mmCIF file of C-alpha atoms in Angstrom:
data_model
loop_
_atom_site.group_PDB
_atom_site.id
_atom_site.type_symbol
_atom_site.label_atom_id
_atom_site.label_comp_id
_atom_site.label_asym_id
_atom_site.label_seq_id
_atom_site.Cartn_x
_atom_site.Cartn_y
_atom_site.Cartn_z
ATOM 1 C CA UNK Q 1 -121.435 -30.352 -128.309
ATOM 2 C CA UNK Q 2 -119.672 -32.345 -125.578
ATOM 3 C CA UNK Q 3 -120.080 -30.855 -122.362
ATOM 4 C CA UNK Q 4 -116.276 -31.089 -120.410
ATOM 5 C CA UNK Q 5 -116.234 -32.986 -117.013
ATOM 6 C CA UNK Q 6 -113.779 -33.435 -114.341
ATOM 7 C CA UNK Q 7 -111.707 -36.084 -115.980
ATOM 8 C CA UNK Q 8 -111.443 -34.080 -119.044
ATOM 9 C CA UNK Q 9 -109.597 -31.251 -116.739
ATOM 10 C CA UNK Q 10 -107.292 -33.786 -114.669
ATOM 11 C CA UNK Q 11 -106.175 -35.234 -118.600
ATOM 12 C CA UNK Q 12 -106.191 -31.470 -119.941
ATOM 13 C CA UNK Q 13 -103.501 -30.264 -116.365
ATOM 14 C CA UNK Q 14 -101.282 -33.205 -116.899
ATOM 15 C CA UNK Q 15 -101.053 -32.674 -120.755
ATOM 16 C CA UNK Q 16 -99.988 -29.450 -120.049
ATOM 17 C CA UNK Q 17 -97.672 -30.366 -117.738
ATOM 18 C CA UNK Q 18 -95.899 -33.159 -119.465
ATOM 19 C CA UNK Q 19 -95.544 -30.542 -122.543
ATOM 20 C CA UNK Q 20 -93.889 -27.674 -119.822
ATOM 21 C CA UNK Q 21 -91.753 -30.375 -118.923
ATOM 22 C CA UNK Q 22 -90.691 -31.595 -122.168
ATOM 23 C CA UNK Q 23 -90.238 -27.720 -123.244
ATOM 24 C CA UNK Q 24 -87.727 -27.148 -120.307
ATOM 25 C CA UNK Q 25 -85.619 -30.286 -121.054
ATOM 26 C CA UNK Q 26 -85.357 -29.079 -124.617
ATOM 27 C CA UNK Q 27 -84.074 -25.746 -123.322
ATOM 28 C CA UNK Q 28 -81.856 -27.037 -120.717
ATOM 29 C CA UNK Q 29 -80.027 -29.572 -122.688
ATOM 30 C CA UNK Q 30 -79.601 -26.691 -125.684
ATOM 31 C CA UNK Q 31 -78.209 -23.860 -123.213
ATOM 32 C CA UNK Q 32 -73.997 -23.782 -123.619
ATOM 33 C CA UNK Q 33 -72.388 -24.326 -120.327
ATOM 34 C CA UNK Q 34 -68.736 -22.705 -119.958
ATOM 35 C CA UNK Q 35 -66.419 -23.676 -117.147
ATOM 36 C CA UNK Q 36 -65.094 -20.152 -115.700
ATOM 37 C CA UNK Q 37 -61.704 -22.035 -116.133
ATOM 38 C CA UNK Q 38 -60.683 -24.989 -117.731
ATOM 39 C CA UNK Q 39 -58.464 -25.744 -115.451
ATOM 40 C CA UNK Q 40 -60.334 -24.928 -111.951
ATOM 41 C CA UNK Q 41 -58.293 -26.909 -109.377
ATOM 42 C CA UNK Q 42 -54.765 -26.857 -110.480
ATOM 43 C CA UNK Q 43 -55.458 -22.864 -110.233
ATOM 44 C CA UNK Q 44 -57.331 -23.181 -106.778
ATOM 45 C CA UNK Q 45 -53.635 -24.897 -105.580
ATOM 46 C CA UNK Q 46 -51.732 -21.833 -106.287
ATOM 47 C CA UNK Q 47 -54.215 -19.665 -104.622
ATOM 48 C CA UNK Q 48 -51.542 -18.955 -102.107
ATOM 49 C CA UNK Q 49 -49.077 -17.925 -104.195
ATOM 50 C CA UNK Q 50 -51.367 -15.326 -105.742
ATOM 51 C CA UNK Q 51 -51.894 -13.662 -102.497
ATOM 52 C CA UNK Q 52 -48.106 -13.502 -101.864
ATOM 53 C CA UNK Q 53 -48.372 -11.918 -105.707
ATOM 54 C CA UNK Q 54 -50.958 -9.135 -104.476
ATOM 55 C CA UNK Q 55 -49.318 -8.493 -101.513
ATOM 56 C CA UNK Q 56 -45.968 -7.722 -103.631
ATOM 57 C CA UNK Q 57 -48.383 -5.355 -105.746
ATOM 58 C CA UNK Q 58 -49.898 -3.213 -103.349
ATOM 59 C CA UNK Q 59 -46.554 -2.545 -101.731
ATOM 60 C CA UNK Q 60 -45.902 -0.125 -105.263
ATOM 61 C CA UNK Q 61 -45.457 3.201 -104.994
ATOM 62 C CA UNK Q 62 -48.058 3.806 -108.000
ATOM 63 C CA UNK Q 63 -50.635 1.398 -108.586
ATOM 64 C CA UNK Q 64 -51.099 -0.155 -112.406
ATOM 65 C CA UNK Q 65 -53.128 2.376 -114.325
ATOM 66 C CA UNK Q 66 -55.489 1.734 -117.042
ATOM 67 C CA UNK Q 67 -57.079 4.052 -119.961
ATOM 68 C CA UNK Q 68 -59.730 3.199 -122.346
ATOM 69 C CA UNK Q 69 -60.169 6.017 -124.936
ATOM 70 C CA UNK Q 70 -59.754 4.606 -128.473
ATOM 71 C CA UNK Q 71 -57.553 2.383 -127.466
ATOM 72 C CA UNK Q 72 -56.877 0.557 -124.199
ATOM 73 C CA UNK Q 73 -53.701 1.332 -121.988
ATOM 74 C CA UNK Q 74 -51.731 -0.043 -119.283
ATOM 75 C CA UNK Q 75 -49.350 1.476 -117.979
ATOM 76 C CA UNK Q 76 -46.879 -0.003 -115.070
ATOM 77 C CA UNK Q 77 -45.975 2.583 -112.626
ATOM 78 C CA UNK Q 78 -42.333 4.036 -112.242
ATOM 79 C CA UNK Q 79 -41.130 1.416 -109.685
ATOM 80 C CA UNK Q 80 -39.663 -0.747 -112.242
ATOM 81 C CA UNK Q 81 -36.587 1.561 -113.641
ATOM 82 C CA UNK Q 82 -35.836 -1.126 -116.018
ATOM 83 C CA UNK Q 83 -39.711 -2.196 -117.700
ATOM 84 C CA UNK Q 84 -37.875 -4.135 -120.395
ATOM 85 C CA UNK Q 85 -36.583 -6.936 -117.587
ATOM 86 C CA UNK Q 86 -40.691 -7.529 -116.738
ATOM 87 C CA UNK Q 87 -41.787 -10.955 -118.264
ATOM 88 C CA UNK Q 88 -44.837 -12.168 -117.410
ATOM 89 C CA UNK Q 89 -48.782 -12.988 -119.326
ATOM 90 C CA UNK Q 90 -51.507 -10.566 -119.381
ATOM 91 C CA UNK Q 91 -55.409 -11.880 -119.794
ATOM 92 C CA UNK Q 92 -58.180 -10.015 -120.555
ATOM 93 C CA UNK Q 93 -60.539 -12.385 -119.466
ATOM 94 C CA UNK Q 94 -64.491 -12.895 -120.259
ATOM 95 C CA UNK Q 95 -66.351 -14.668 -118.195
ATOM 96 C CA UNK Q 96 -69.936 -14.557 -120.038
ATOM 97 C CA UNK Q 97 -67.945 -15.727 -123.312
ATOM 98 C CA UNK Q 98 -64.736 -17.875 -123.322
ATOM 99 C CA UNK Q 99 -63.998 -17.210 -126.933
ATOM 100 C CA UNK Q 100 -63.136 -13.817 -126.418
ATOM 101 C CA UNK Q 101 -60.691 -14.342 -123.810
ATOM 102 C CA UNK Q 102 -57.540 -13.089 -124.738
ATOM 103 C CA UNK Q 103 -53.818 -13.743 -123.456
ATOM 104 C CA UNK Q 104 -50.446 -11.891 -123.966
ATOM 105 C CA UNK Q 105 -47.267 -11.988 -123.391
ATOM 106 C CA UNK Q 106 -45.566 -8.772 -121.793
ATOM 107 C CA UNK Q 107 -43.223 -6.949 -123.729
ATOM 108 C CA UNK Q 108 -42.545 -3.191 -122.641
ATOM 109 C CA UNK Q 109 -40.584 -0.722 -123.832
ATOM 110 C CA UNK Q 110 -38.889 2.394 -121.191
ATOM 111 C CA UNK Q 111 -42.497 3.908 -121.932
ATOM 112 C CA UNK Q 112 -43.762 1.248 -119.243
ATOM 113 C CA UNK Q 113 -47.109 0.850 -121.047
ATOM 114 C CA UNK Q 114 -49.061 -1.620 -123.461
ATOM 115 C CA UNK Q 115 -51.364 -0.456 -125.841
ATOM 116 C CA UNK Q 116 -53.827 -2.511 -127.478
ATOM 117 C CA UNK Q 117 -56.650 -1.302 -130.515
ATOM 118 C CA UNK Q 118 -60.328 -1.491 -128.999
ATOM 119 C CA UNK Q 119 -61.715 -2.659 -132.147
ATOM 120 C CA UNK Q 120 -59.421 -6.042 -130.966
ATOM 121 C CA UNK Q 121 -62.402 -6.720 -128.194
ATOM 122 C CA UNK Q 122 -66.247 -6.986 -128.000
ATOM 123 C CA UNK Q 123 -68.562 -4.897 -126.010
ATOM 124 C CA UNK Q 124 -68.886 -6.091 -122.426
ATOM 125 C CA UNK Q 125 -66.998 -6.650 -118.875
ATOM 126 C CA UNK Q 126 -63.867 -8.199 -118.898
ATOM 127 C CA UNK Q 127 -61.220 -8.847 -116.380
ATOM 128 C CA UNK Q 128 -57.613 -7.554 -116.643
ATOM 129 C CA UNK Q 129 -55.182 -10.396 -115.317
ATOM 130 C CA UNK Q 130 -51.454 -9.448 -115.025
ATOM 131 C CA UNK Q 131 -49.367 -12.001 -113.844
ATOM 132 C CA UNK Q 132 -45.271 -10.805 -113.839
ATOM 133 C CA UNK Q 133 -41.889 -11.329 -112.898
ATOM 134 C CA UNK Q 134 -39.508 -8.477 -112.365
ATOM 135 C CA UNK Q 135 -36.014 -9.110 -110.824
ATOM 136 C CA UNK Q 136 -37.253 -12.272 -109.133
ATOM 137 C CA UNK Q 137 -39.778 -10.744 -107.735
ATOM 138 C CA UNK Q 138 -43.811 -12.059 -108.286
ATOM 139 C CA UNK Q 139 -46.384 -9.566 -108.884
ATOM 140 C CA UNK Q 140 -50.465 -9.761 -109.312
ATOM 141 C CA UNK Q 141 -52.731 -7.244 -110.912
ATOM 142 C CA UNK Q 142 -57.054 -7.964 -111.756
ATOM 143 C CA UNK Q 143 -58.992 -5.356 -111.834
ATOM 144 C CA UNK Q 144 -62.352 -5.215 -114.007
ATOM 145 C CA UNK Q 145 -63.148 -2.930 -116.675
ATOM 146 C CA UNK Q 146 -65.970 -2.079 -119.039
ATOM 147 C CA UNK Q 147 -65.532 -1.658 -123.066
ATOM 148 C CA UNK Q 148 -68.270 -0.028 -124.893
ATOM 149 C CA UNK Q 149 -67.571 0.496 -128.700
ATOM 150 C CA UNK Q 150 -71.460 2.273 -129.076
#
């Protein structure tokens, strides 16, 4: 039997190493890399417009209010006496997953609220974006929320 010196260790460390290293290059150049939006900067330029948005929206009487029971809810407070002249985009948005982003267009009825099936999403955090127009007036809403179908 041969008997292991210090060369054989030095030989034996850097194997090992050059295999960790070859292992995390693997993994790195595997992992799926999202952008959080595809179109980052054009959206960073109209940053100050959305704060003019949010500033319209907390001026409300009644903030927006959301329900998740079997289905999910949103309903737009009584401020707007006329919900059918609201146009605007809703987005649930998913940051750990773009492909289960969603977007809509709004389209209320005097009811004031949209209603959409749970079983339409997957498990996990999303971001509600509402983006609207309402007698030429700009409004904001985001506000996270949590679906669990278990």
């Amino acid at each position: 039997m041969k008997k292991l010196n210090w060369g054989h260790g030095i030989f034996i460390a850097i194997a090992i190493m050059v295999l960790s290293m070859l292992a995390l290059v693997y993994k790195v150049t595997h992992e799926r890399v999202e952008l959080v939006t595809e179109d980052y900067y054009p959206k960073e330029l109209k940053f100050e417009d959305e704060i003019q948005k949010k500033k319209a929206t907390k001026q409300l009487k009644e903030p927006i209010t959301i329900e998740i029971t079997d289905s999910l809810k949103i309903i737009f407070p009584l401020d707007f006496d006329q919900p059918q002249l609201i146009k605007g985009e809703i987005w649930f948005y998913r940051a750990s997953k773009m492909s289960d982003d969603r977007r809509d267009s709004i389209h209320l009825g005097n009811n004031r609220t949209l209603t959409y099936p749970i079983s339409d999403f997957s498990s996990g955090k999303y971001d509600i974006i509402i983006d609207w127009k309402y007698l030429g007036k700009n409004f904001y809403f985001k506000e996270p929320i949590f679906i669990d179908k278990e």
